[in-house]
Short mmCIF file of C-alpha atoms in Angstrom, two decimals:
data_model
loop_
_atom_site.label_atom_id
_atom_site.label_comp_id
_atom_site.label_asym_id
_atom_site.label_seq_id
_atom_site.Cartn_x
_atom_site.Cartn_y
_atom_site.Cartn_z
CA UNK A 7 -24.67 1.76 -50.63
CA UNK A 8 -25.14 5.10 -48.62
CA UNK A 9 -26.60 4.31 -45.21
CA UNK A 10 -28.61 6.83 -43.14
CA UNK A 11 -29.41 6.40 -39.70
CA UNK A 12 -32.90 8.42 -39.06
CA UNK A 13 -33.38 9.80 -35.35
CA UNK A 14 -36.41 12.17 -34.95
CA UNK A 15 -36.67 12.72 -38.85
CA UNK A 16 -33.02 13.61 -39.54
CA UNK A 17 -30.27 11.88 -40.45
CA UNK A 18 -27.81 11.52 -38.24
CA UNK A 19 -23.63 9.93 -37.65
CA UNK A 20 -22.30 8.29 -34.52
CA UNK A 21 -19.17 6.57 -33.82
CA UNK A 22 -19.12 3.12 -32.08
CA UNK A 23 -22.83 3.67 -32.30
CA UNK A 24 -22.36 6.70 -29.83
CA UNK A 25 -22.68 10.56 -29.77
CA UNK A 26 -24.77 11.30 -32.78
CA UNK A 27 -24.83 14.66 -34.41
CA UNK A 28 -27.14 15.66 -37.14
CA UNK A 29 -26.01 15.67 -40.52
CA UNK A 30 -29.25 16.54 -42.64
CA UNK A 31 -32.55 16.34 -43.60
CA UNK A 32 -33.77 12.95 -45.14
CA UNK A 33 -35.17 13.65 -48.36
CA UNK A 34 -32.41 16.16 -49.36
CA UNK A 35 -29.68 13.44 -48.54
CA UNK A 36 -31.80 10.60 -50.40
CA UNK A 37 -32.28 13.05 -53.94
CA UNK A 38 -28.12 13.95 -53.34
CA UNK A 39 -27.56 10.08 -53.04
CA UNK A 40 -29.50 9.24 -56.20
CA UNK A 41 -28.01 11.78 -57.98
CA UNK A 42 -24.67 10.62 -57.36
CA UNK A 43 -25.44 7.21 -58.56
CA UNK A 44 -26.26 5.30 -55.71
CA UNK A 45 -27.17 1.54 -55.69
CA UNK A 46 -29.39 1.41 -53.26
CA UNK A 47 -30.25 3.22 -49.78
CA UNK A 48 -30.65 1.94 -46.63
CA UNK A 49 -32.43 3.97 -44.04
CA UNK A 50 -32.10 2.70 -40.51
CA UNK A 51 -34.28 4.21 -37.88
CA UNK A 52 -31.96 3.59 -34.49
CA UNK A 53 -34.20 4.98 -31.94
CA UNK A 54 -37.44 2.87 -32.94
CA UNK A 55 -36.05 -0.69 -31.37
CA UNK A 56 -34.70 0.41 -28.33
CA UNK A 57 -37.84 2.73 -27.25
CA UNK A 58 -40.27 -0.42 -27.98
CA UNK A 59 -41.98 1.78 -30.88
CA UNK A 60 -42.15 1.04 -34.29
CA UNK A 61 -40.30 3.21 -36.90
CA UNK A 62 -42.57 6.26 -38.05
CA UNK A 63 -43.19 5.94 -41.28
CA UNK A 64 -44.69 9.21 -42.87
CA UNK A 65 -41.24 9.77 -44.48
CA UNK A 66 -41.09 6.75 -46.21
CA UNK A 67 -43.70 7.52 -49.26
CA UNK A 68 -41.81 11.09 -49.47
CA UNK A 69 -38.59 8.94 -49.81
CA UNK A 70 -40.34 6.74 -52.64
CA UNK A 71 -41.40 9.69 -54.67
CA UNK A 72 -37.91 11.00 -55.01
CA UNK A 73 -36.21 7.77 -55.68
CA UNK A 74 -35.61 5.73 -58.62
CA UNK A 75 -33.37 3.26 -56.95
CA UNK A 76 -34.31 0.49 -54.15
CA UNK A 77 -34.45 1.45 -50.65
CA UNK A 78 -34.54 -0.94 -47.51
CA UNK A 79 -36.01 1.01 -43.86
CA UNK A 80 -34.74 -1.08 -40.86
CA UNK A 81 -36.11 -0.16 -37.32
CA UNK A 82 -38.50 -1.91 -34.93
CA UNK A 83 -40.23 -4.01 -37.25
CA UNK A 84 -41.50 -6.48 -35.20
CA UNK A 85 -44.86 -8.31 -37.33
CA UNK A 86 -45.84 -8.41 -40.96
CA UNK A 87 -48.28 -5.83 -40.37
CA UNK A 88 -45.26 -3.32 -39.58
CA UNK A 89 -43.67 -4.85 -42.57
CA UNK A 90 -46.79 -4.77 -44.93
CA UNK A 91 -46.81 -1.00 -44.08
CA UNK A 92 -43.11 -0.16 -45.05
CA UNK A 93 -43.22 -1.90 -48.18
CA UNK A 94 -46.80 -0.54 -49.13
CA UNK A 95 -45.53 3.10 -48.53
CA UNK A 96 -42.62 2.06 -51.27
CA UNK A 97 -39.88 0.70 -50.14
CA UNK A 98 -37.86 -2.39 -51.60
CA UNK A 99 -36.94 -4.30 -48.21
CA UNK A 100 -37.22 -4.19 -44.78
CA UNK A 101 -34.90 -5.52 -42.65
CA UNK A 102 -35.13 -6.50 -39.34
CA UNK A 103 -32.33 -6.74 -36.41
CA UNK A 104 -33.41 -6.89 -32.75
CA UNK A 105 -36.83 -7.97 -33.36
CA UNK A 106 -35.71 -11.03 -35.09
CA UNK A 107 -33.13 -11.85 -32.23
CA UNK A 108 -36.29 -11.68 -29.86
CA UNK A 109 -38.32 -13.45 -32.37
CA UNK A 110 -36.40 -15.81 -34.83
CA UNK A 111 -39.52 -17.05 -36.41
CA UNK A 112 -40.42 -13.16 -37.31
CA UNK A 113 -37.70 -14.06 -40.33
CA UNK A 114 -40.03 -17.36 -41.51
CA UNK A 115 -43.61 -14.95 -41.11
CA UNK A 116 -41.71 -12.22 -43.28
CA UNK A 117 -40.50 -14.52 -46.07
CA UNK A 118 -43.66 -16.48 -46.23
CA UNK A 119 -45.48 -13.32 -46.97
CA UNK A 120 -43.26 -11.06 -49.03
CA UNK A 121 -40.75 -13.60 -50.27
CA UNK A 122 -36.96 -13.75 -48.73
CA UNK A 123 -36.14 -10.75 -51.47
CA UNK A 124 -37.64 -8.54 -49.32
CA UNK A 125 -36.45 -9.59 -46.27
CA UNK A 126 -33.02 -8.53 -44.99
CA UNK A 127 -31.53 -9.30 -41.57
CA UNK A 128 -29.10 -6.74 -39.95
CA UNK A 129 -26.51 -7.94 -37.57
CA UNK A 130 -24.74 -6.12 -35.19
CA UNK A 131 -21.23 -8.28 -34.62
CA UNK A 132 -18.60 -7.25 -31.92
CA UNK A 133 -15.56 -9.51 -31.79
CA UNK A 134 -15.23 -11.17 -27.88
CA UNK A 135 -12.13 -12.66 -27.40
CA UNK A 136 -11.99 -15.35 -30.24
CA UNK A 137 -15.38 -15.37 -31.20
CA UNK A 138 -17.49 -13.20 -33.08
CA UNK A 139 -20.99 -11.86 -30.78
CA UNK A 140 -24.20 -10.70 -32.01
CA UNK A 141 -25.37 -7.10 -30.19
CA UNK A 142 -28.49 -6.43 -29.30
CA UNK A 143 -30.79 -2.92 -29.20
CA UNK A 144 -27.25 -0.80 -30.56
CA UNK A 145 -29.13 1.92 -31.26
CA UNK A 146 -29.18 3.49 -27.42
CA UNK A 147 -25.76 2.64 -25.55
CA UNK A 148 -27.33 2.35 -22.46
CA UNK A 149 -29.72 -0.69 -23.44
CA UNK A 150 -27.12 -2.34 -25.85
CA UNK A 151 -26.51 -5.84 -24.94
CA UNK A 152 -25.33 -8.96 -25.74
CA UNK A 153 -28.03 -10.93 -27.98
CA UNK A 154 -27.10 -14.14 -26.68
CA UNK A 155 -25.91 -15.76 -29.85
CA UNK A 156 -22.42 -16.50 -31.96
CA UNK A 157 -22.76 -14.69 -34.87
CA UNK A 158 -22.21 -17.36 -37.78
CA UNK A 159 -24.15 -19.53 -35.94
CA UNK A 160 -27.19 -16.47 -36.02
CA UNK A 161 -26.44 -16.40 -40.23
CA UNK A 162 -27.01 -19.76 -40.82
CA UNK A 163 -30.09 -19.41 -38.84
CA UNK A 164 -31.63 -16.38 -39.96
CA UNK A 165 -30.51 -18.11 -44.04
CA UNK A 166 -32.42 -21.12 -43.12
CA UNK A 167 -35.60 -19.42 -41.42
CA UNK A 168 -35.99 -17.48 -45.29
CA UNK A 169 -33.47 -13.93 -44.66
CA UNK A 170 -32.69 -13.22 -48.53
CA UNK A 171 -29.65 -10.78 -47.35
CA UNK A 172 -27.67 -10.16 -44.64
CA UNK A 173 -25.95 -6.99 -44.01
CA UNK A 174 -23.05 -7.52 -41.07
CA UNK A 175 -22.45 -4.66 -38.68
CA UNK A 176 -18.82 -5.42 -37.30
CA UNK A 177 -19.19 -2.64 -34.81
CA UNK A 178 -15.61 -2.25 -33.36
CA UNK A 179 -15.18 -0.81 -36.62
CA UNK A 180 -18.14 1.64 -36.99
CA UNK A 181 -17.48 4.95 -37.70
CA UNK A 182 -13.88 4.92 -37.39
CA UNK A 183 -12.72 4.61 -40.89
CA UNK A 184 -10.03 2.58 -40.19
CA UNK A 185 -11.20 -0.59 -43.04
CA UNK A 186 -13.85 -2.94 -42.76
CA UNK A 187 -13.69 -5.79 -40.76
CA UNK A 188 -12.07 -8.12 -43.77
CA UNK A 189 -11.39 -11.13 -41.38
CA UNK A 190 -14.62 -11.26 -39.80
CA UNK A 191 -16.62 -10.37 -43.21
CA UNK A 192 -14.84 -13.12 -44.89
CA UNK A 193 -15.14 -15.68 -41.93
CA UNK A 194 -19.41 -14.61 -42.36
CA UNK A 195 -19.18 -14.92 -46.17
CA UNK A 196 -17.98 -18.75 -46.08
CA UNK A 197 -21.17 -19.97 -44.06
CA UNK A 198 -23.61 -17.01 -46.16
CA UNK A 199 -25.31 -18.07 -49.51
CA UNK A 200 -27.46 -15.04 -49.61
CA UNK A 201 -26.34 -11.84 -50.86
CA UNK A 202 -23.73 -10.16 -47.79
CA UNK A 203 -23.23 -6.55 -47.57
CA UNK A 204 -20.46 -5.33 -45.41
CA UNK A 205 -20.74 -2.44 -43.24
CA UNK A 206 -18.94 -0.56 -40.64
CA UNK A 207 -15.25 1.53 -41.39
CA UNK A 208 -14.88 2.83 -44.55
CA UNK A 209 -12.36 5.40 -44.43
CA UNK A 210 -11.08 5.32 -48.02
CA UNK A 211 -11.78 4.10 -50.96
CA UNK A 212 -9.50 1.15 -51.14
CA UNK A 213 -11.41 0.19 -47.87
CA UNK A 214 -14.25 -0.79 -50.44
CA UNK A 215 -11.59 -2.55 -52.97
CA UNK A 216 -10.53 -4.62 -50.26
CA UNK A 217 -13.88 -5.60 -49.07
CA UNK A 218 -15.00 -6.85 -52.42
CA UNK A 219 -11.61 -8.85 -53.08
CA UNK A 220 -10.53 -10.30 -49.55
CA UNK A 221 -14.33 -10.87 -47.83
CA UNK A 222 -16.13 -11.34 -51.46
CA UNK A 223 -19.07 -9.30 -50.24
CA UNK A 224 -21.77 -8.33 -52.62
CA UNK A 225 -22.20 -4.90 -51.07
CA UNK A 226 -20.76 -2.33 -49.27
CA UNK A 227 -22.32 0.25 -46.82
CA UNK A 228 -20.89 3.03 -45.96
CA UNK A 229 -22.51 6.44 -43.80
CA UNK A 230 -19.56 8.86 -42.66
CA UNK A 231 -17.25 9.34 -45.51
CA UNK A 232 -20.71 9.86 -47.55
CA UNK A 233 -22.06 11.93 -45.62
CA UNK A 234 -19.23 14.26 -45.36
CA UNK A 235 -18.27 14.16 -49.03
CA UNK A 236 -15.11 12.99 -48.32
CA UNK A 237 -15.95 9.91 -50.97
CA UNK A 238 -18.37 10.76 -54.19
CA UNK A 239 -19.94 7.93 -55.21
CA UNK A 240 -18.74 8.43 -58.88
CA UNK A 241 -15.38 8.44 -57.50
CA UNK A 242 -15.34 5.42 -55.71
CA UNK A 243 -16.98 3.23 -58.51
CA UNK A 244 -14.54 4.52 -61.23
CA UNK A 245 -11.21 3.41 -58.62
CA UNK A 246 -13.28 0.20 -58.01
CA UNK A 247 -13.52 -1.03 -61.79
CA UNK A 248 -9.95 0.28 -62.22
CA UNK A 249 -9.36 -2.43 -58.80
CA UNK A 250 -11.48 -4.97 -61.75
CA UNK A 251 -14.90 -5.20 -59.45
CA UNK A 252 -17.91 -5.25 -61.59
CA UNK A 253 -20.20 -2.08 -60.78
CA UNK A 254 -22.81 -0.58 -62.32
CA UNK A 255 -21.76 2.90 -64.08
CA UNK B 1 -39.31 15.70 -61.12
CA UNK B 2 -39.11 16.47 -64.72
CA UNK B 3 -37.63 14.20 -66.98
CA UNK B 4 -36.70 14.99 -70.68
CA UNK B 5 -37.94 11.53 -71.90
CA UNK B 6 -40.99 9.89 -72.82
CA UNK B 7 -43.56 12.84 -70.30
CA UNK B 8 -46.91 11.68 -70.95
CA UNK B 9 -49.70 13.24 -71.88
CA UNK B 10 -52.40 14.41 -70.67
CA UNK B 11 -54.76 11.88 -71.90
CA UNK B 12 -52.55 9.03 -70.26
CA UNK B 13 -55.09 6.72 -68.11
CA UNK B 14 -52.64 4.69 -66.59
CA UNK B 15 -54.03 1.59 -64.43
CA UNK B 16 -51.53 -0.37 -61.95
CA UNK B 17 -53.46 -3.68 -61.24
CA UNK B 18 -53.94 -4.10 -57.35
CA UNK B 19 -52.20 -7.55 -56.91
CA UNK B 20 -51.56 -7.67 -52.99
CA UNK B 21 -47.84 -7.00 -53.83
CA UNK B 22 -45.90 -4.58 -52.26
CA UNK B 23 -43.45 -2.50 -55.40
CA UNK B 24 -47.30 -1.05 -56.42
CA UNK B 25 -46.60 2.18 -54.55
CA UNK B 26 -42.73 2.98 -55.76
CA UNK B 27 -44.29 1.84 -59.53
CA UNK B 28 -46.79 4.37 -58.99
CA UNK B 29 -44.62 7.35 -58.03
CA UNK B 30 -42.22 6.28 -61.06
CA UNK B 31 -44.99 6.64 -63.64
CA UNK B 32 -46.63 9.97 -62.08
CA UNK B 33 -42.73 11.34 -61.85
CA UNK B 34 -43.38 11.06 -65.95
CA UNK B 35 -46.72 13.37 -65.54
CA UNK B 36 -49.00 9.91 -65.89
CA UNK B 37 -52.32 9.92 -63.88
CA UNK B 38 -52.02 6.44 -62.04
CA UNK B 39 -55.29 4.81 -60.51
CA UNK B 40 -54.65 1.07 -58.69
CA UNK B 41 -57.55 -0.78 -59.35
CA UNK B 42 -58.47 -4.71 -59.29
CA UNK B 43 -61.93 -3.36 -60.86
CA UNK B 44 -62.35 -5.15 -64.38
CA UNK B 45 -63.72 -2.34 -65.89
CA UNK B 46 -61.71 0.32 -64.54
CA UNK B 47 -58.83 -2.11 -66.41
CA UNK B 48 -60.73 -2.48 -69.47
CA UNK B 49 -61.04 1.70 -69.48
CA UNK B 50 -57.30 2.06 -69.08
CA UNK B 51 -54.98 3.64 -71.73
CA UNK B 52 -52.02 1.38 -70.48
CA UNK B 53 -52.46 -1.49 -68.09
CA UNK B 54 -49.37 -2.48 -65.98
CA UNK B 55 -49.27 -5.63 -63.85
CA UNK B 56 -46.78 -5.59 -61.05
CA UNK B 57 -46.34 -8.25 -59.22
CA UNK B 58 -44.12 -9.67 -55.91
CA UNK B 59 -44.54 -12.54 -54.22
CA UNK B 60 -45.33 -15.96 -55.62
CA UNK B 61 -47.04 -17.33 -58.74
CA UNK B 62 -50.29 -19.47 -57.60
CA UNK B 63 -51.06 -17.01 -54.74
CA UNK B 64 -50.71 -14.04 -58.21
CA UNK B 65 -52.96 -16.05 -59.86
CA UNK B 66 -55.70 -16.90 -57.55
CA UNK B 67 -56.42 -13.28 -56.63
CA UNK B 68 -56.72 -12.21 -60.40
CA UNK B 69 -58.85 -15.34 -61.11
CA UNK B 70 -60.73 -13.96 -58.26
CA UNK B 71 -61.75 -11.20 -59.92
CA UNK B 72 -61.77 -12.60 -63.19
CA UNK B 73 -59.08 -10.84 -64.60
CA UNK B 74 -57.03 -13.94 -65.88
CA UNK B 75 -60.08 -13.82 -68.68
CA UNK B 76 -59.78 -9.90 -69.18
CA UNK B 77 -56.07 -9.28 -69.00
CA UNK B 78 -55.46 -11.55 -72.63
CA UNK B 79 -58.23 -9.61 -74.56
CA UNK B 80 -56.87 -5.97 -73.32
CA UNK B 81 -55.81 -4.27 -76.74
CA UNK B 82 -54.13 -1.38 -74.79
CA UNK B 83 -50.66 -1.41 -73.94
CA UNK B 84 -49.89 -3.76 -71.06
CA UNK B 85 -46.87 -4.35 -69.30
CA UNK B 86 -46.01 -6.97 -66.63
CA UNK B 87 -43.15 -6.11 -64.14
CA UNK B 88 -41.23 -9.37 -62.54
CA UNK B 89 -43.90 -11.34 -61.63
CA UNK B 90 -46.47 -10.07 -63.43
CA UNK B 91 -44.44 -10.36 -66.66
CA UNK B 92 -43.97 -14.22 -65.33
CA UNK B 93 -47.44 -14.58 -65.05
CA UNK B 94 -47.87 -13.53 -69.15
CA UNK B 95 -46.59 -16.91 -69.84
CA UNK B 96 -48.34 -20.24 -69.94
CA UNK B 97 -47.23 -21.45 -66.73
CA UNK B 98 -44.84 -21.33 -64.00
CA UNK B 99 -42.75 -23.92 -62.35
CA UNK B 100 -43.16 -22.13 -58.92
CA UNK B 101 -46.32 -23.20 -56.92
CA UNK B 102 -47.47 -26.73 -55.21
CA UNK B 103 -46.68 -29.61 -57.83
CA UNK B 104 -44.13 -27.25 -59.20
CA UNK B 105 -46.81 -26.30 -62.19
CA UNK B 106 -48.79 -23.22 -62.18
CA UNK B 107 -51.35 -22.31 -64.99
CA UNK B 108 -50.62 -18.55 -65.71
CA UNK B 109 -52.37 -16.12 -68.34
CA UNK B 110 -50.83 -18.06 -71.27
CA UNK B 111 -50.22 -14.56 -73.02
CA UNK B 112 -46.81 -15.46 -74.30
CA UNK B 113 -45.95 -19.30 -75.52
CA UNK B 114 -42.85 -20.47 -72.97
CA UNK B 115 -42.72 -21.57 -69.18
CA UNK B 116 -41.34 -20.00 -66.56
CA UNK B 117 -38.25 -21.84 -64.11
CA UNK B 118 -36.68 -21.42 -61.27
CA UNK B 119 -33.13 -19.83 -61.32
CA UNK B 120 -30.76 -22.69 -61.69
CA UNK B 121 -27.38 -19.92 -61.76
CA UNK B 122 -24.06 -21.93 -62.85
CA UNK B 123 -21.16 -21.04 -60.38
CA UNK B 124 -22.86 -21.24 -57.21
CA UNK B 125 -24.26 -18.04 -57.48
CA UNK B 126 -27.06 -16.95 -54.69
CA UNK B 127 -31.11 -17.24 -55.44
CA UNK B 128 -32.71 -14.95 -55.42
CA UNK B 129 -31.07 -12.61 -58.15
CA UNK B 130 -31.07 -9.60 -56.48
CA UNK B 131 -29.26 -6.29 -57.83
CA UNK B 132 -27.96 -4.70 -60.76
CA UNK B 133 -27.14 -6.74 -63.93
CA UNK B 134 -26.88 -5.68 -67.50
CA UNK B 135 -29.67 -6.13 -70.29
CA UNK B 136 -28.62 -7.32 -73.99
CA UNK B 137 -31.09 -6.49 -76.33
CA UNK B 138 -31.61 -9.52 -78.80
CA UNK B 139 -33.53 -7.00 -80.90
CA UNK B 140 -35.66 -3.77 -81.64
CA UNK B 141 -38.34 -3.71 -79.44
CA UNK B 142 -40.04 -0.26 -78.41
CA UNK B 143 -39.53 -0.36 -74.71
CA UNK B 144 -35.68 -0.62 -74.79
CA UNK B 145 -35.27 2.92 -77.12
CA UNK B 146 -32.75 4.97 -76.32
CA UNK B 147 -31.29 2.70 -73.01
CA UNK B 148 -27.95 2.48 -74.35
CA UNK B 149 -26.13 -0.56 -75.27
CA UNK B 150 -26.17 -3.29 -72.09
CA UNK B 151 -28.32 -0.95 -69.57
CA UNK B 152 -27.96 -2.04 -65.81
CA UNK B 153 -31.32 -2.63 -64.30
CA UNK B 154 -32.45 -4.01 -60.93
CA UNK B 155 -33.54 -7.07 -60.48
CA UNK B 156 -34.79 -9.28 -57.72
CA UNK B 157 -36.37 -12.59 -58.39
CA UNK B 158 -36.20 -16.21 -58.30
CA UNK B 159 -37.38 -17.50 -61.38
CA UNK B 160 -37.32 -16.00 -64.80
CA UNK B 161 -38.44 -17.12 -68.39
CA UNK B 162 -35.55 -19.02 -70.48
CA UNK B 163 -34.91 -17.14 -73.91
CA UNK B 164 -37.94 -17.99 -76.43
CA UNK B 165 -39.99 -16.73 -79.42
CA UNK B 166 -40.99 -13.54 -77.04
CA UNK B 167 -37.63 -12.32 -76.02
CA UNK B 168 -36.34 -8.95 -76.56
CA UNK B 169 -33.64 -8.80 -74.56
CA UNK B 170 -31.75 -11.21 -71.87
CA UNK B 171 -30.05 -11.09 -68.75
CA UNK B 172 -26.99 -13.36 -67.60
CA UNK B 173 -26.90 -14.52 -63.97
CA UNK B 174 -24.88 -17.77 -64.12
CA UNK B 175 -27.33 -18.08 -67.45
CA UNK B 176 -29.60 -16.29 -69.72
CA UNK B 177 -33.17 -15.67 -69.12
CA UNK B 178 -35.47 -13.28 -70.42
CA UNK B 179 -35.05 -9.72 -69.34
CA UNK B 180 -37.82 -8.17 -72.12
CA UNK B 181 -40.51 -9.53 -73.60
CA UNK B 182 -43.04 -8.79 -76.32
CA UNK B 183 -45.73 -9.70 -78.03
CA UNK B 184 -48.52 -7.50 -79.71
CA UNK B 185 -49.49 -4.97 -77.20
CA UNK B 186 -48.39 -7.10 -74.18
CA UNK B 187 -44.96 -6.41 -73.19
CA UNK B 188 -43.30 -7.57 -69.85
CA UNK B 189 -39.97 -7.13 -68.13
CA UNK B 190 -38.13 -9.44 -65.58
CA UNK B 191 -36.36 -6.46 -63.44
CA UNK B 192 -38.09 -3.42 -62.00
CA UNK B 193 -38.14 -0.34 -64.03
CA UNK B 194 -39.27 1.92 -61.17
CA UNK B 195 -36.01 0.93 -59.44
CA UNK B 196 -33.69 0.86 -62.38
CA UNK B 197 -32.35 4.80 -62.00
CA UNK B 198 -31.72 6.20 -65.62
CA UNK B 199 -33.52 2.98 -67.31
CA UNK B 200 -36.52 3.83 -64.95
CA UNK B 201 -37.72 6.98 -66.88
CA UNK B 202 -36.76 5.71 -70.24
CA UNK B 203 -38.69 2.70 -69.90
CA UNK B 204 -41.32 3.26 -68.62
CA UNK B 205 -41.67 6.09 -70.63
CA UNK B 206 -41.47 4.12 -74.03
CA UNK B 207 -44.07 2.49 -72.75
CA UNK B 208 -46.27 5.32 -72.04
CA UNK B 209 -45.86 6.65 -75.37
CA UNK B 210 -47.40 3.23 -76.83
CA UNK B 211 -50.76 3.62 -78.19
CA UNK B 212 -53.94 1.47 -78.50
CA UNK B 213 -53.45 0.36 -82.33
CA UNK B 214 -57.16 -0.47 -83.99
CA UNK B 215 -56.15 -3.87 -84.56
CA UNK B 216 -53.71 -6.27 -82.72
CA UNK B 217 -50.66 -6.40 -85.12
CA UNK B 218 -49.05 -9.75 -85.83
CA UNK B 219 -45.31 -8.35 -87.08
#
């Protein structure tokens, strides 16, 4: 599950969730996902959240046109009007991060309208000391903060209040390619019923093989090695059903 | 986008019922990437007019159902002769009736003869269904030509039709359920063939090539 992180209309790459650089335009990247057999895209708009906007959408309908696979947008959705918008322009699912941490019944108002299938909630985790701490507004290093909650006690929350996904950001690992975050994945997938998707450093493709096996995830996301080529997508899902994980073809 | 199967033609009048739900957009973009000319419309006779009919659907049952009663398409959308295919919901709401809705009993179009459950998945497995699976096909059927032999498609529901006299094809998710239906001219699938990559064109395709036969077959 490519992941593209929209700033200004591109795509762009950090690491840590600093120093971005540009790494295309979004259409071009969605058709060169599809093509390569993608499962789904998620597009996350960083800047929207921590400039108080909302994420601009007029790129969303050109993304729908091109696609024939489902797409979540994440990025300052803050009310089922912003919602209602996304999804009408065509995408799948929104998801929601620091808006919900602000507004935990924003998760109940979402799956009461749409259903919990179109509702995904993005967490940004860093590991303090022991414990495992959900981040707030990552998407501008100068306003990230602490959001004030332990982060399996924010899943079972944001599970009960109607979230049909969860996608877990273990930031210390972002960007660096060094493996997901198996401990804390798997610690997250023994409180999660809803569909978990793991996300932050992939560096190879037994990174993904060990995701699915150790943590049990349903779903990996992955931007750099993507991005750069350095994994193709038909690649990776041939080594992962030769590793025995069930994907599709 | 050009796609080698199933480009309609010109004369395709393809009508997406407007049913408040949200995949109308994406279903529309799938079927004009096939060269279809797409109108959304809740207007009864702008359905009646149609070529194909397709019924999309997202959110719940008895909210589905109020809005087309509101417009008195739950009395149109059983006498359309044209093609008509329902997509997740709206191929739930070709059945008699759905468990989901107050009182766990919803009165649906009663198109095809079977009722609609929640997801009960063996093994512990999440609700909703949400992703790729595979399709079996239990039989011919016109929609499913040329897929291939056990298709993934993408799916994301709740509940889902058990196997029954209209079933063309099933799904397993800690159980089988119906994944394709048919019956006459009404046809309906459980996953979303906008969504589905590869099966996407093919699909909905197939179904585009269907054609308004004079009378309503029985075989």
């Amino acid at each position: 599950m490519p992941c593209l992180d929209v700033r200004d209309g591109e795509v762009v790459k950090g690491v840590r969730f600093r120093d971005h650089r540009v790494v295309g335009g979004i259409l071009e990247l969605a058709a060169r996902y599809r093509d390569a057999g993608a499962d789904e895209l998620v597009f996350y708009d960083i800047t929207a959240s921590p400039q108080g906007r909302t994420v601009d959408r007029t790129w969303i309908a050109r993304v729908a046109r091109v696609l024939d696979i489902p797409f979540c947008v994440a990025g300052g959705i803050r009310s089922v009007a912003d919602a209602e918008a996304v999804l009408g322009a065509g995408a799948e699912k929104v998801s929601v991060n620091s808006p919900a941490l602000e507004d935990p019944e924003l998760i109940d108002r979402l799956s009461e309208r749409f259903g919990s299938q179109c509702v995904v909630v993005g967490i940004d985790s860093q590991t303090v000391g022991e414990d495992y701490r959900v981040q707030q507004y990552t998407g501008d290093v100068r306003r990230t903060r602490d959001g004030g909650r332990r982060t399996l006690e924010w899943v079972l929350e944001a599970q009960a209040r109607g979230a049909g996904e969860i996608v877990l950001n273990c930031m210390a690992s972002d960007g660096v390619r060094r493996g997901y975050d198996i401990e804390q994945l798997a610690a997250v997938r023994r409180v999660c019923r809803v569909p978990l998707v793991a996300s932050g450093g992939a560096g190879d493709m037994q990174h993904f093989a060990q995701v699915f096996t150790l943590a049990g995830v349903d779903a990996a996301l992955a931007a750099s090695v993507f991005h750069s080529g350095e994994i193709k997508i038909g690649a990776l899902k041939r080594e992962l059903r030769a590793n025995g994980i069930e994907v599709r073809p | 986008m050009t796609s080698s199967s199933g480009t309609a033609t010109a004369d395709t009048d393809a009508v997406i019922v407007e049913s408040g739900g949200a995949n109308v957009a994406s279903l529309g973009f799938a079927l004009e990437r096939l060269g279809a000319r797409v109108t959304v419309s809740a207007d009864p006779g702008r359905i009646a007019a149609a070529t194909h009919v397709l019924l999309p659907g997202v959110g719940a049952a008895a909210d589905a159902m109020r809005r087309l009663r509101a417009r008195g398409l739950d009395r149109l959308l059983p006498e359309l002769t044209q093609p008509v295919l329902g997509i997740c919901l709206g191929m739930q709401l070709l059945f008699d009736g759905s468990e989901e809705g107050a009182g766990g009993a919803t009165t649906c179009l009663g198109i095809l003869p079977g009722r609609v459950e929640r997801l009960r998945p063996a093994g512990d497995l999440p609700v909703p269904h949400m992703g790729w699976n595979q399709v079996a096909s239990l039989r011919d059927a016109p929609l499913l030509r040329d897929l291939g032999a056990l298709p993934y498609a993408y799916f994301v529901h709740s509940y889902a039709a058990p196997p029954g006299p209209a079933t063309d094809a099933v799904c397993d998710y800690g159980g089988r359920f119906s994944a394709c239906v048919s019956a006459g001219n009404f046809h309906g699938v459980q996953f979303h063939p906008e969504r589905s990559a590869a099966v996407s064109a093919r699909l909905l395709g197939n179904f585009l090539k269907l054609r308004t036969q004079p009378e309503r077959a029985c075989a």
